[in-house]
mmCIF file of C-alpha atoms and ligand atoms in Angstrom:
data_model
loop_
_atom_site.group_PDB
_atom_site.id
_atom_site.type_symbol
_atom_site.label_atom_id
_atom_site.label_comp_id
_atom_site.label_asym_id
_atom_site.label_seq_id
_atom_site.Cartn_x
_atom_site.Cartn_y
_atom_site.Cartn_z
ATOM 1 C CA UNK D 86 -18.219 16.626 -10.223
ATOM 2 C CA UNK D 87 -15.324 15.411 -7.842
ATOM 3 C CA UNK D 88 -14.418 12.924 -5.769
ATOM 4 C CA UNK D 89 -13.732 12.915 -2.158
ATOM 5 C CA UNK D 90 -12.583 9.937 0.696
ATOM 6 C CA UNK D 91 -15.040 9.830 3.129
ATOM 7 C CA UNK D 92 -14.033 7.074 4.962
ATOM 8 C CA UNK D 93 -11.433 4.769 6.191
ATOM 9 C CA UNK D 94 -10.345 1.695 7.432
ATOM 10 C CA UNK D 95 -7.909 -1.205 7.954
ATOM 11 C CA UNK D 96 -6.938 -4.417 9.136
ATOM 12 C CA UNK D 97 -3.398 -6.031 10.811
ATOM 13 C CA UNK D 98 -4.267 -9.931 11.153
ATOM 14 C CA UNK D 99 -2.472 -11.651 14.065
ATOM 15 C CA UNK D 100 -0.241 -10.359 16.320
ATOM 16 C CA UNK D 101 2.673 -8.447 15.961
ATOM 17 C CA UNK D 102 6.012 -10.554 14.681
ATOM 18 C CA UNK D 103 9.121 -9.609 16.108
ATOM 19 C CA UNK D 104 13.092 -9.394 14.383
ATOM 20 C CA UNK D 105 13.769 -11.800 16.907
ATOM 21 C CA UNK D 106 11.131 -14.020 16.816
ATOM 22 C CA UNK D 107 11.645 -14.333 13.072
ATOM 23 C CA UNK D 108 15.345 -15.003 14.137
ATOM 24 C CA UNK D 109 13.816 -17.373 16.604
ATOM 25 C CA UNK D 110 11.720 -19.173 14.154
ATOM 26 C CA UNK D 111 15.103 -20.095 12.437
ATOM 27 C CA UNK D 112 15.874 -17.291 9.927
ATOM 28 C CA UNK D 113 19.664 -16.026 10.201
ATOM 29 C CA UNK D 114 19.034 -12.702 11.080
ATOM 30 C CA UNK D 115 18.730 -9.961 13.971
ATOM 31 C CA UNK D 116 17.056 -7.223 15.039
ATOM 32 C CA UNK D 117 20.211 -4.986 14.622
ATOM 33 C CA UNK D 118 20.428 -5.655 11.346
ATOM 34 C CA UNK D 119 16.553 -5.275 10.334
ATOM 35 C CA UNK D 120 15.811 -2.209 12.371
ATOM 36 C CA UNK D 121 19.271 -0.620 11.203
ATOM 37 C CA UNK D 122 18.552 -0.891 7.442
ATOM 38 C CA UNK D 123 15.035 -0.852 7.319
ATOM 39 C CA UNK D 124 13.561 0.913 9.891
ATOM 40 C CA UNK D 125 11.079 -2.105 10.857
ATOM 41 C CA UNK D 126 10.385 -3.863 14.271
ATOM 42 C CA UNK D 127 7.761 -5.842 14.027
ATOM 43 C CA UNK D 128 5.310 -7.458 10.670
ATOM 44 C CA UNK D 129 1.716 -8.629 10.912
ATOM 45 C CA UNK D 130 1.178 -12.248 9.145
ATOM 46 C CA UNK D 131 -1.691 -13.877 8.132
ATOM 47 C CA UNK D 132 -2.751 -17.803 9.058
ATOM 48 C CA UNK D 133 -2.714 -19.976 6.144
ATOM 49 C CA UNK D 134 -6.524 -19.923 5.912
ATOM 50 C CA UNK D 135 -6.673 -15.888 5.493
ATOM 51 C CA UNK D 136 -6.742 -14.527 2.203
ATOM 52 C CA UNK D 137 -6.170 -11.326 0.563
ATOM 53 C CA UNK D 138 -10.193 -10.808 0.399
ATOM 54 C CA UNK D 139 -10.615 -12.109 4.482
ATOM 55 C CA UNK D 140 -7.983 -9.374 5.307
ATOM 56 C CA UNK D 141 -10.145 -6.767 2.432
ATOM 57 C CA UNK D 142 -13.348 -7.211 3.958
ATOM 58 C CA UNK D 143 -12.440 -6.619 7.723
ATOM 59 C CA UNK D 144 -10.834 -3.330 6.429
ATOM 60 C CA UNK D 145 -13.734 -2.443 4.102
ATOM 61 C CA UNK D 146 -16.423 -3.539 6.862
ATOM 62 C CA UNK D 147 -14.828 -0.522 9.040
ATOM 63 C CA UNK D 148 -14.530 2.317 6.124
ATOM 64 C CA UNK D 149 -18.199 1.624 5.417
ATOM 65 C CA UNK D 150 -18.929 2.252 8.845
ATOM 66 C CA UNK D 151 -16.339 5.397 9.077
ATOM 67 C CA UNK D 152 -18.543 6.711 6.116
ATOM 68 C CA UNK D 153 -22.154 5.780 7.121
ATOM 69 C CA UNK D 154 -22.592 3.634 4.662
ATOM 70 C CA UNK D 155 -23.812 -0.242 3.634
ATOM 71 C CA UNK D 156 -22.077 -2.457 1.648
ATOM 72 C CA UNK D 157 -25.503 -2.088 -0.853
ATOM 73 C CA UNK D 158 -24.751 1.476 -1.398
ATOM 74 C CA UNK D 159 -21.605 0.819 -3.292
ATOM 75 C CA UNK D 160 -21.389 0.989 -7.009
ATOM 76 C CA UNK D 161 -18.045 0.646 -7.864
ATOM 77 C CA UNK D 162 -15.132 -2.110 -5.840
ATOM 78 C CA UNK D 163 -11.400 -2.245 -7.005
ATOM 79 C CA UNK D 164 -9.257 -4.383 -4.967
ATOM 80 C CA UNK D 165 -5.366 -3.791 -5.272
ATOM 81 C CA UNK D 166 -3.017 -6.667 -4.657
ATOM 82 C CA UNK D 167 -0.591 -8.586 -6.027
ATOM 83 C CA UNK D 168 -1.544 -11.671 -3.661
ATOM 84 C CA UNK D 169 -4.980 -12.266 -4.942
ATOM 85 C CA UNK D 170 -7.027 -15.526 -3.550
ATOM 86 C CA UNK D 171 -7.015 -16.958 -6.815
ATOM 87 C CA UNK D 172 -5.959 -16.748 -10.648
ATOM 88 C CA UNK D 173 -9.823 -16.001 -10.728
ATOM 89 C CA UNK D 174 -12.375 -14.353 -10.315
ATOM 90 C CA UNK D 175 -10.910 -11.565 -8.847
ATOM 91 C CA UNK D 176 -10.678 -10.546 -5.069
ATOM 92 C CA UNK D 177 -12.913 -7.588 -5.922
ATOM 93 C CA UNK D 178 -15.502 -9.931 -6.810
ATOM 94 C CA UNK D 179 -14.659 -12.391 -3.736
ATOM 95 C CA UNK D 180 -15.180 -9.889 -1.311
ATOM 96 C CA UNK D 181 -17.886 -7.938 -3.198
ATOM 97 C CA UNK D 182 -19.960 -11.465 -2.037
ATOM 98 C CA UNK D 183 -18.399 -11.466 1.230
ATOM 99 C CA UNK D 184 -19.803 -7.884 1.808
ATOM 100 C CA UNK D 185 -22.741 -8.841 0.014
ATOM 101 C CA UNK D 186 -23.134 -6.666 -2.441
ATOM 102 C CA UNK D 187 -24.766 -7.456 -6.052
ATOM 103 C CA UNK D 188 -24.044 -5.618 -9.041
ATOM 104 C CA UNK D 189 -21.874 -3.353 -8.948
ATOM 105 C CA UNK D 190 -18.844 -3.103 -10.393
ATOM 106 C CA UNK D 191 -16.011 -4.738 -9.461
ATOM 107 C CA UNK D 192 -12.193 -5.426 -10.626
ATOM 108 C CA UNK D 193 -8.636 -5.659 -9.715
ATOM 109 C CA UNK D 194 -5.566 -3.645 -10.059
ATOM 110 C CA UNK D 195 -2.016 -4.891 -10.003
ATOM 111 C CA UNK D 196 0.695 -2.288 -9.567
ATOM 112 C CA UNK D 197 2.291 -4.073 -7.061
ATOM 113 C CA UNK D 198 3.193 -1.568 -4.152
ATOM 114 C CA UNK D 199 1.666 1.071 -6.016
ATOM 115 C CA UNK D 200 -1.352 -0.061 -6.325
ATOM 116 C CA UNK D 201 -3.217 1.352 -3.797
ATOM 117 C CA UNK D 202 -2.443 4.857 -5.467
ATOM 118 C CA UNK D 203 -3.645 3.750 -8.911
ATOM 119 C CA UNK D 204 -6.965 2.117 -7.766
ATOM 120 C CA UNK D 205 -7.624 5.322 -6.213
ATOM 121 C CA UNK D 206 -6.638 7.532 -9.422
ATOM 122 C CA UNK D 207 -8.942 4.920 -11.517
ATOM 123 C CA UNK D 208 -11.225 5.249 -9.094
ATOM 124 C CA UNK D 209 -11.483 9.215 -8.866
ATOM 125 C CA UNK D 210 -11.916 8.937 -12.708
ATOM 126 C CA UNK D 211 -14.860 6.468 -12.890
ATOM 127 C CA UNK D 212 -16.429 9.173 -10.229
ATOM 128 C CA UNK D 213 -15.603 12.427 -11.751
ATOM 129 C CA UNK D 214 -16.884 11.452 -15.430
ATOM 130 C CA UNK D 215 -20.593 10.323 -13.903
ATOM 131 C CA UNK D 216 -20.363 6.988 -13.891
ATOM 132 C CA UNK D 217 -20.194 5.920 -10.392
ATOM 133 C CA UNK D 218 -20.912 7.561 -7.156
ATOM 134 C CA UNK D 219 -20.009 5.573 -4.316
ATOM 135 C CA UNK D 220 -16.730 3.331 -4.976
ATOM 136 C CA UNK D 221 -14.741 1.209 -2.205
ATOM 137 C CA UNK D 222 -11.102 1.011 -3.090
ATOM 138 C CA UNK D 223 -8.591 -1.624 -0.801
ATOM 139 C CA UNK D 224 -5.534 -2.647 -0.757
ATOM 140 C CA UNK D 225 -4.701 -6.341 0.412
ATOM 141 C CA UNK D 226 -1.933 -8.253 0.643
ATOM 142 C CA UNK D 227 -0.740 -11.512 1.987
ATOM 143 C CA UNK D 228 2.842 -11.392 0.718
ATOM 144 C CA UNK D 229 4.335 -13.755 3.497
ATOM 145 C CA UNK D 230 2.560 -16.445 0.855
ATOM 146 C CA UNK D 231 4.506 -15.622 -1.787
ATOM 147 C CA UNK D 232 8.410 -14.769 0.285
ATOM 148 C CA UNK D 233 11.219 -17.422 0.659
ATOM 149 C CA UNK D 234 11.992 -17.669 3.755
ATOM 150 C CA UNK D 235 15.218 -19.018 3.071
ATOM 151 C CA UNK D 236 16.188 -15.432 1.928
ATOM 152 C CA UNK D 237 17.102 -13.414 4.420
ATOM 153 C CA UNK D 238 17.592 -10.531 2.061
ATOM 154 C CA UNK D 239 13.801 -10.577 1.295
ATOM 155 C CA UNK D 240 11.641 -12.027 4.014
ATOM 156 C CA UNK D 241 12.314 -9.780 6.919
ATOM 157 C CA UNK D 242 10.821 -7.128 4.728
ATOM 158 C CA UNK D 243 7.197 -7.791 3.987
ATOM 159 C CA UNK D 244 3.960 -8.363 6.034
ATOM 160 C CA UNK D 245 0.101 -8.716 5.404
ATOM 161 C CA UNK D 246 -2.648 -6.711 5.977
ATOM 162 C CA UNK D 247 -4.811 -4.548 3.809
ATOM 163 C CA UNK D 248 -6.532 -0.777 4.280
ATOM 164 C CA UNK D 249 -9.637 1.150 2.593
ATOM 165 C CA UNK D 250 -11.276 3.626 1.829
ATOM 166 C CA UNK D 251 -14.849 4.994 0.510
ATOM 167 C CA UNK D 252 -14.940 7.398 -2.599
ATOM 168 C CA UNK D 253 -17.412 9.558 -2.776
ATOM 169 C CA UNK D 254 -19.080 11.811 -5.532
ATOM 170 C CA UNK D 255 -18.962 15.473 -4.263
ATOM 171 C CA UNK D 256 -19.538 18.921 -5.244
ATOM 172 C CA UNK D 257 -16.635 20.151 -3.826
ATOM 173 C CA UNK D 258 -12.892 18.755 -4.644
ATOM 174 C CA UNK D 259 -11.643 15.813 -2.510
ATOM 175 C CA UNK D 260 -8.486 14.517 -4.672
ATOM 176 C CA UNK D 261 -6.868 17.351 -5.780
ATOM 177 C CA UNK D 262 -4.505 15.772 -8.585
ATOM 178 C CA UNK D 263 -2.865 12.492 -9.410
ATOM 179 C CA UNK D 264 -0.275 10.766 -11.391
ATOM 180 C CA UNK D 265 0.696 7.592 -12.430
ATOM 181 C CA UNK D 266 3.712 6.083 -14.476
ATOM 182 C CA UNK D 267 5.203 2.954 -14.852
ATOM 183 C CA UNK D 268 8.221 1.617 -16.834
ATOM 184 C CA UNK D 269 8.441 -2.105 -17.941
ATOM 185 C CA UNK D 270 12.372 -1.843 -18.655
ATOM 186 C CA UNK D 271 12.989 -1.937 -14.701
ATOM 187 C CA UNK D 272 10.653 -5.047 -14.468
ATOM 188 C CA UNK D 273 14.043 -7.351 -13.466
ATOM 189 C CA UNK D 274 14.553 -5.353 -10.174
ATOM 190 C CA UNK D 275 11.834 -6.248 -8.832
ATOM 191 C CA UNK D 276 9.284 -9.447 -9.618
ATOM 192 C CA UNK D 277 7.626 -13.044 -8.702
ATOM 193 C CA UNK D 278 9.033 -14.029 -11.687
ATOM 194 C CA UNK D 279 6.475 -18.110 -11.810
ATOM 195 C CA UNK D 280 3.608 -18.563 -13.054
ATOM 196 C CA UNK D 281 1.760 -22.020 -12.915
ATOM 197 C CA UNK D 282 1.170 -24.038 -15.983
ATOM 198 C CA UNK D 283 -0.346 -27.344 -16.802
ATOM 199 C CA UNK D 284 -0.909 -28.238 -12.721
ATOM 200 C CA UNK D 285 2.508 -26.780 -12.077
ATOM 201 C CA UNK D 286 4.573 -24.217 -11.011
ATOM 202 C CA UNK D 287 6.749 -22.833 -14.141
ATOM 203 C CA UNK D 288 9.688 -20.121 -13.269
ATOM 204 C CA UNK D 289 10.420 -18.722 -9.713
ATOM 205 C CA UNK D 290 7.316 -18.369 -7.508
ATOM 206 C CA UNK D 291 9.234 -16.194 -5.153
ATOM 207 C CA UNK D 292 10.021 -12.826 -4.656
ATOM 208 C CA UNK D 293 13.061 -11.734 -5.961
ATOM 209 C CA UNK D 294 14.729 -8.633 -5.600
ATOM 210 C CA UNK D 295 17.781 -6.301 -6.341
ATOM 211 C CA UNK D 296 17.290 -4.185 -2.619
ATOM 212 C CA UNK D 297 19.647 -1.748 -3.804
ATOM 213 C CA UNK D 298 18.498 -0.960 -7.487
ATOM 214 C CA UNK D 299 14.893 -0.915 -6.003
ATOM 215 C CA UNK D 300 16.306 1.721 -3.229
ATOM 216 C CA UNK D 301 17.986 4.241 -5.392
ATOM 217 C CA UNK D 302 14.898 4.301 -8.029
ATOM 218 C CA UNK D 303 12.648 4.037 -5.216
ATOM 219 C CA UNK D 304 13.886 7.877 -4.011
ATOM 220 C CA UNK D 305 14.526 9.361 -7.586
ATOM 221 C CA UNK D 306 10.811 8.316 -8.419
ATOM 222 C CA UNK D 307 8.899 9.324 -5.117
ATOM 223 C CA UNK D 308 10.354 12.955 -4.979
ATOM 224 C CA UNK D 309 9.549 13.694 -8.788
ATOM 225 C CA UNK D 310 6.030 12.358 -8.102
ATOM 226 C CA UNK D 311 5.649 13.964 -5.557
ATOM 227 C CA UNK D 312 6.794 17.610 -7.310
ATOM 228 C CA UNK D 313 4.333 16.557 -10.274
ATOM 229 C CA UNK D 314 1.338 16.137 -8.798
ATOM 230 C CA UNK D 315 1.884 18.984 -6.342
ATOM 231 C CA UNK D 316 2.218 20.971 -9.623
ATOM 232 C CA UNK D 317 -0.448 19.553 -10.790
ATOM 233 C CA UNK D 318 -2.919 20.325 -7.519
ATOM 234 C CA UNK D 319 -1.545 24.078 -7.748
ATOM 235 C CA UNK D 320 -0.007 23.488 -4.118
ATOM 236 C CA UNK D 321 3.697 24.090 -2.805
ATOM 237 C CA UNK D 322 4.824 20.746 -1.239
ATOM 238 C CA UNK D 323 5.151 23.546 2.113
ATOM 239 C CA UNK D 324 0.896 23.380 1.949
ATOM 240 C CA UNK D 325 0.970 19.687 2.099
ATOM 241 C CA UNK D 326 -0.065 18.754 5.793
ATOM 242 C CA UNK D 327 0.904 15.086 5.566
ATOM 243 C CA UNK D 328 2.885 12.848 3.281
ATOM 244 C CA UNK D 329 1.758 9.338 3.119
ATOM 245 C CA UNK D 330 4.609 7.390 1.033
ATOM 246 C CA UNK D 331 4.420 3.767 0.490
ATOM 247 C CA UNK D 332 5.888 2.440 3.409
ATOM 248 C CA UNK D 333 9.060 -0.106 2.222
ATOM 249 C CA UNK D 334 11.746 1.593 4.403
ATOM 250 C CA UNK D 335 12.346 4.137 6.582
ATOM 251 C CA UNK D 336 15.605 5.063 5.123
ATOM 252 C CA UNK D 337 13.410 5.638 1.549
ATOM 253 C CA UNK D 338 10.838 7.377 3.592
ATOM 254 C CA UNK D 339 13.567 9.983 5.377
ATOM 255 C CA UNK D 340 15.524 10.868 1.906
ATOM 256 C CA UNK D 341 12.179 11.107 0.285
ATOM 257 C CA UNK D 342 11.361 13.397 2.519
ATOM 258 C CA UNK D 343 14.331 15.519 2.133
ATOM 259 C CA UNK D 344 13.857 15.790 -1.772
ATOM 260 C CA UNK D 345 10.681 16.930 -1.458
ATOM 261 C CA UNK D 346 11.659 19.486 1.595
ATOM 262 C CA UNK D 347 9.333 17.973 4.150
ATOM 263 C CA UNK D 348 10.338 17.555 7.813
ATOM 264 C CA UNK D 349 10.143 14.119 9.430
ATOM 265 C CA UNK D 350 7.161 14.895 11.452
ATOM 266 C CA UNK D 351 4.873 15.455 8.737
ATOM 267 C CA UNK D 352 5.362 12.026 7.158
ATOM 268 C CA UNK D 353 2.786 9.611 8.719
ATOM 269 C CA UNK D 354 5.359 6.252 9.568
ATOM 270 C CA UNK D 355 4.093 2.809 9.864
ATOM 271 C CA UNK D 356 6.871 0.491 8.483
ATOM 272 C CA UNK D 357 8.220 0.284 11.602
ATOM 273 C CA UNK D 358 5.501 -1.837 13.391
ATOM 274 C CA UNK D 359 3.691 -2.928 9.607
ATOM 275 C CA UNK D 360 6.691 -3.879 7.682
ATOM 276 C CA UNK D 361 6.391 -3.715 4.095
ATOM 277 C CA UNK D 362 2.327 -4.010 2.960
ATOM 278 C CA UNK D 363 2.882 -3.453 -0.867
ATOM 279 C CA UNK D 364 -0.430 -2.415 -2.126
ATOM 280 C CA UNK D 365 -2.061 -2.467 1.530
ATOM 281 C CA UNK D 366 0.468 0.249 2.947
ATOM 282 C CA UNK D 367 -0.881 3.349 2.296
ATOM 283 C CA UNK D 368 -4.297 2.722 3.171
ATOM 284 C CA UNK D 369 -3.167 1.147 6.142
ATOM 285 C CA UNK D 370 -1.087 4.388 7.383
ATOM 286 C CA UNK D 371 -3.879 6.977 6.217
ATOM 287 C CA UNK D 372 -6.358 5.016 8.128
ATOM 288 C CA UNK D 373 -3.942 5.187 11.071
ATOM 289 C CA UNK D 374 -3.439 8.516 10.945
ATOM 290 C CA UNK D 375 -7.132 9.760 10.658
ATOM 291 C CA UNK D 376 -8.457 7.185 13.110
ATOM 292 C CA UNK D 377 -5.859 8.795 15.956
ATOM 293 C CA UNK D 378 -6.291 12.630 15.199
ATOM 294 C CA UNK D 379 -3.298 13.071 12.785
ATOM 295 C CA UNK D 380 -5.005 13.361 9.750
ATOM 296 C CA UNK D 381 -8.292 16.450 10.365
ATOM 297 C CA UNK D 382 -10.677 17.444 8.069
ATOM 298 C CA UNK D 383 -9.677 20.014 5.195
ATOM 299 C CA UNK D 384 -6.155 19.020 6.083
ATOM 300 C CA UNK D 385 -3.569 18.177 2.527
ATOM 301 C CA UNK D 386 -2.528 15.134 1.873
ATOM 302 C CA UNK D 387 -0.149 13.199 -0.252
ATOM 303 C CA UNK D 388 -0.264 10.038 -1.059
ATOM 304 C CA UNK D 389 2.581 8.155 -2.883
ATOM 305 C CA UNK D 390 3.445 4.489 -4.330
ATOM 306 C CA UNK D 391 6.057 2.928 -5.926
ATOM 307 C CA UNK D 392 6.766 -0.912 -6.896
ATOM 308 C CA UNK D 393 7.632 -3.600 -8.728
ATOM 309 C CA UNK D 394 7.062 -3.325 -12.807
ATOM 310 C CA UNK D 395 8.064 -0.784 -11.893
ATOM 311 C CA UNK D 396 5.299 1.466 -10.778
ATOM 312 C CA UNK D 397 5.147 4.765 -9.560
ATOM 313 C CA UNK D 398 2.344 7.263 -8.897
ATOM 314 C CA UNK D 399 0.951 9.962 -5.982
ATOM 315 C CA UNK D 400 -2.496 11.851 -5.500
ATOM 316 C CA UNK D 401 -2.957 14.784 -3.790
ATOM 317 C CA UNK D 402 -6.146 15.021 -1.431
ATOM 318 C CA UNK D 403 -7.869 17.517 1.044
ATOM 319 C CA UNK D 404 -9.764 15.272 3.579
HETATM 320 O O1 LIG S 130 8.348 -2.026 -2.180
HETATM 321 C C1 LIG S 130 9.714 -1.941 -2.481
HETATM 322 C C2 LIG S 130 10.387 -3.035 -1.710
HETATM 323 N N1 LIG S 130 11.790 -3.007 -1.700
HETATM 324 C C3 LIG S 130 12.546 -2.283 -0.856
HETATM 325 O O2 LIG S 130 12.128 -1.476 -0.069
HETATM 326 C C4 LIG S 130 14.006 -2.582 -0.877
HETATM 327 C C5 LIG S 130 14.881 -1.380 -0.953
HETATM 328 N N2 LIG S 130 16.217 -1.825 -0.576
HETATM 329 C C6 LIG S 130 16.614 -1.879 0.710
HETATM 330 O O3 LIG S 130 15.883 -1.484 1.587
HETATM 331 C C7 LIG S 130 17.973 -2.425 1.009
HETATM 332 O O4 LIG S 130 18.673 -2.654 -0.196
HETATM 333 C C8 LIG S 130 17.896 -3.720 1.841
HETATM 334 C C9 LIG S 130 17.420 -3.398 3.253
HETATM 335 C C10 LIG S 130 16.958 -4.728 1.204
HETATM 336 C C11 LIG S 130 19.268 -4.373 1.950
HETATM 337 O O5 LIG S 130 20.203 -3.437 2.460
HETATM 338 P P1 LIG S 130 21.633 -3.319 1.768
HETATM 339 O O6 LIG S 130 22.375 -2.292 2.511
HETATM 340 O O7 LIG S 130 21.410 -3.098 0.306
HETATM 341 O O8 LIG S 130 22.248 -4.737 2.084
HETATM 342 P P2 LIG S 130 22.837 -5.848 1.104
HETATM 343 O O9 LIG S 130 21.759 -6.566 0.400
HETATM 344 O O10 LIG S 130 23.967 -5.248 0.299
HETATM 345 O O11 LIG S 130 23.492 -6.846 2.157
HETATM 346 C C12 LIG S 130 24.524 -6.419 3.064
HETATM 347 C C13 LIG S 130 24.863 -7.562 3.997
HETATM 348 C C14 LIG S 130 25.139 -8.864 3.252
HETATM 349 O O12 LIG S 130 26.201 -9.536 3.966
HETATM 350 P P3 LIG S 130 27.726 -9.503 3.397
HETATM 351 O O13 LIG S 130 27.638 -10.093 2.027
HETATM 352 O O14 LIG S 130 28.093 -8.036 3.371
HETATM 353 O O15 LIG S 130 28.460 -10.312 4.397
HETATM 354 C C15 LIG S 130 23.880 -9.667 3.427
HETATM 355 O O16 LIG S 130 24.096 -11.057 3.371
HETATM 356 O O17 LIG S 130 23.765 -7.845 4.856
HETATM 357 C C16 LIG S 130 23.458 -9.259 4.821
HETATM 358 N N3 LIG S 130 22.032 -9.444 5.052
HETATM 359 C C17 LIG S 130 21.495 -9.672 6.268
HETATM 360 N N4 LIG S 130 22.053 -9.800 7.486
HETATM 361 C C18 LIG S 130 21.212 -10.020 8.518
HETATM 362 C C19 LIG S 130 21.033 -9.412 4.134
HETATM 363 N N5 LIG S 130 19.849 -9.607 4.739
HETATM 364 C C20 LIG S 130 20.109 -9.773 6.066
HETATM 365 C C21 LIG S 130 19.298 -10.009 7.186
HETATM 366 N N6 LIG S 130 19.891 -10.122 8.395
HETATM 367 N N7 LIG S 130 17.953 -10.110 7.104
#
C-alpha cells in the first residue's frame, strides 16, 4: 500500500501588502531593506474575523475539487498550524464541521514552519499501514495575530494563508521517503514564548526571534534533509524535478539550493509575493506550481520544512 497527493489547493486572503505600505501604515522600515535581506515584496493578511480554519477550508474546498472528491469521502483531517482558532478543539475539528464532514478522524500538528511536512509524513503513515484511505492534510496560518508590530526585525517577515492537499491510498508509490527531526535545545531561537493563564496572558505572546541563529541552522538543516531523504527515496538530488523548501527567505532558499547542488530554476519561489506562511508555505507553493504547469505528473518532488522548536523534516514525492 502507498500513498499518493492527488490533489491540491490554497488560499491568499486579502490583497497583496506592500514594503511600503507596511512602511506607510507606520512601521520604520523600507522596501530596500525587506526585499534586500529577505527576498519578499509583498504578504497576504487576514481580517480580524478570519481564522486559521476560514483560511483551511477555502484551501481544502479547492484540493477536494482538484481530486474529485467530497468532503464525505475523507477519513482522515490533520490541520498544521501554530495559529490555531482556539486552545480547543482543534482547527482540524473546526473545519472538519465547516466542510461538513462527520467522523472521521481529525487532529492537529504543531511543528511550527515545519509542519506542513510532518502532517504529511504522519499522514502517509496512517495510509500506508491500512488505516485510512483518503486523508486531507493543510497548513494554516494567521501569524500577523500573533507578530509585534512594533518589531521591525520580525513583522515584515510573516503573512497568512494556508494550502492543501488530498492523500490518497494507491497501489503504486506517491511519497517516495520522508524524514523528520526536531531538537528542543534550539527552542530559544525561535518561539511565542506566553501562554494564557487564569483569564490572562502569562510570558511573551509575541514572536520572538534570533534572525541570524535561525538563518545559519536554517541552511545546515535543509541541505542534510534534503541528502537524507533523497538517500532514503534511492534518488540523486540531480533526479529531483522540483524543490519545494519552506519559504522564510530567499537568501535561505538560494544557499539551500547550492548545498544540495540544485540550480535556481528548479526551486519553486513564493516568498517573494507570500512572505513567510510557516506551516501554510509549502502547500501554498506546491499548489502554485501544479495549478500553473510547473509541477506535471510523474515529475520528483521535494518537499522541505524547518521551524521553530526547532523542527526540521523533507519528503520526497512523484506526483
Ligand atoms: O521560519 C523561519 C523564520 N525565520 C527566518 O527566516 C529568519 C532568518 N533570518 C533572517 O532572515 C535575517 O536574520 C533577518 C532578515 C531576519 C535579519 O537580517 P540580518 O542581516 O540578520 O539583520 P539584523 O537583525 O542583524 O539587523 C541589521 C540592521 C539593524 O540595524 P543596525 O543595528 O545595524 O543599525 C536592524 O535594526 O537592520 C535593522 N533592521 C531593519 N531595518 C529596516 C531590522 N529590521 C529592519 C527592517 N527595516 N524591517
Amino acid at each position: 500500500m502507498f500513498s499518493r497527493i492527488t490533489g491540491t489547493g490554497s488560499f491568499l486572503p486579502g490583497a497583496p501588502v506592500s514594503n511600503d505600505d507596511l512602511a506607510r501604515r507606520g512601521i520604520d522600515t523600507n522596501d530596500d531593506w525587506i526585499r534586500g535581506r529577505t527576498g519578499i515584496r509583498f504578504r497576504h493578511l487576514a481580517d480580524t474575523g478570519q481564522t486559521a480554519s476560514d483560511l483551511g477550508f477555502e484551501a481544502s474546498r479547492r484540493a477536494l475539487d482538484a481530486a474529485g472528491l467530497q468532503a464525505s469521502d475523507l477519513d482522515l483531517i490533520i490541520v498544521a498550524t501554530s495559529t490555531p482558532d482556539f486552545i480547543f478543539p482543534s482547527t482540524a475539528c473546526l473545519l472538519q464541521g465547516k466542510l461538513g464532514n462527520h467522523g472521521a478522524t481529525a487532529f492537529d500538528v504543531q511543528a511550527v514552519c515545519s509542519g506542513f511536512v510532518f502532517a504529511l509524513t504522519i499522514a502517509e503513515k496512517f495510509i500506508r499501514s491500512g488505516s485510512h484511505r483518503r486523508a486531507l492534510v493543510v497548513g494554516a496560518e494567521v501569524f500577523s495575530r500573533i507578530l509585534d508590530w512594533n518589531d521591525r526585525g520580525t513583522c515584515v517577515l510573516f503573512g497568512d494563508g494556508a494550502g492543501a492537499v488530498i492523500v490518497e491510498a494507491s497501489d503504486t508509490p506517491g511519497i517516495l521517503s520522508t524524514a523528520l527531526h526536531a531538537d528542543g535545545a534550539h527552542h530559544g531561537i525561535l518561539s511565542v514564548p506566553g501562554s494564557v493563564c487564569g483569564g490572562k496572558v502569562t510570558g511573551d505572546p509575541f514572536l520572538r526571534m534570533d534572525g541570524q541563529a535561525v538563518f545559519k541552522f536554517a541552511v545546515r538543516v535543509l541541505s542534510e534533509v534534503a541528502a537524507e531523504c533523497c538517500d532514503a527515496a534511492g534518488i540523486a538530488s540531480s533526479e529531483v524535478d522540483w524543490l519545494i523548501p519552506h519559504q522564510a527567505n530567499i537568501r535561505i532558499l538560494e544557499a539551500t539550493a547550492r548545498k544540495v547542488k540544485m540550480p535556481m530554476d528548479k526551486v519553486i519561489v513564493t516568498v517573494d509575493r507570500h512572505g513567510n506562511t510557516s506551516a501554510a508555505s509549502v502547500p501554498l507553493a506546491l499548489d502554485e506550481a501544479v495549478r500553473d504547469g510547473r509541477v506535471r505528473s510523474g515529475q520528483k518532488v521535494l518537499l522541505e520544512g524547518v521551524g521553530g522548536g526547532f523542527t526540521w523534516g523533507a519528503v520526497v514525492v512523484e506526483m
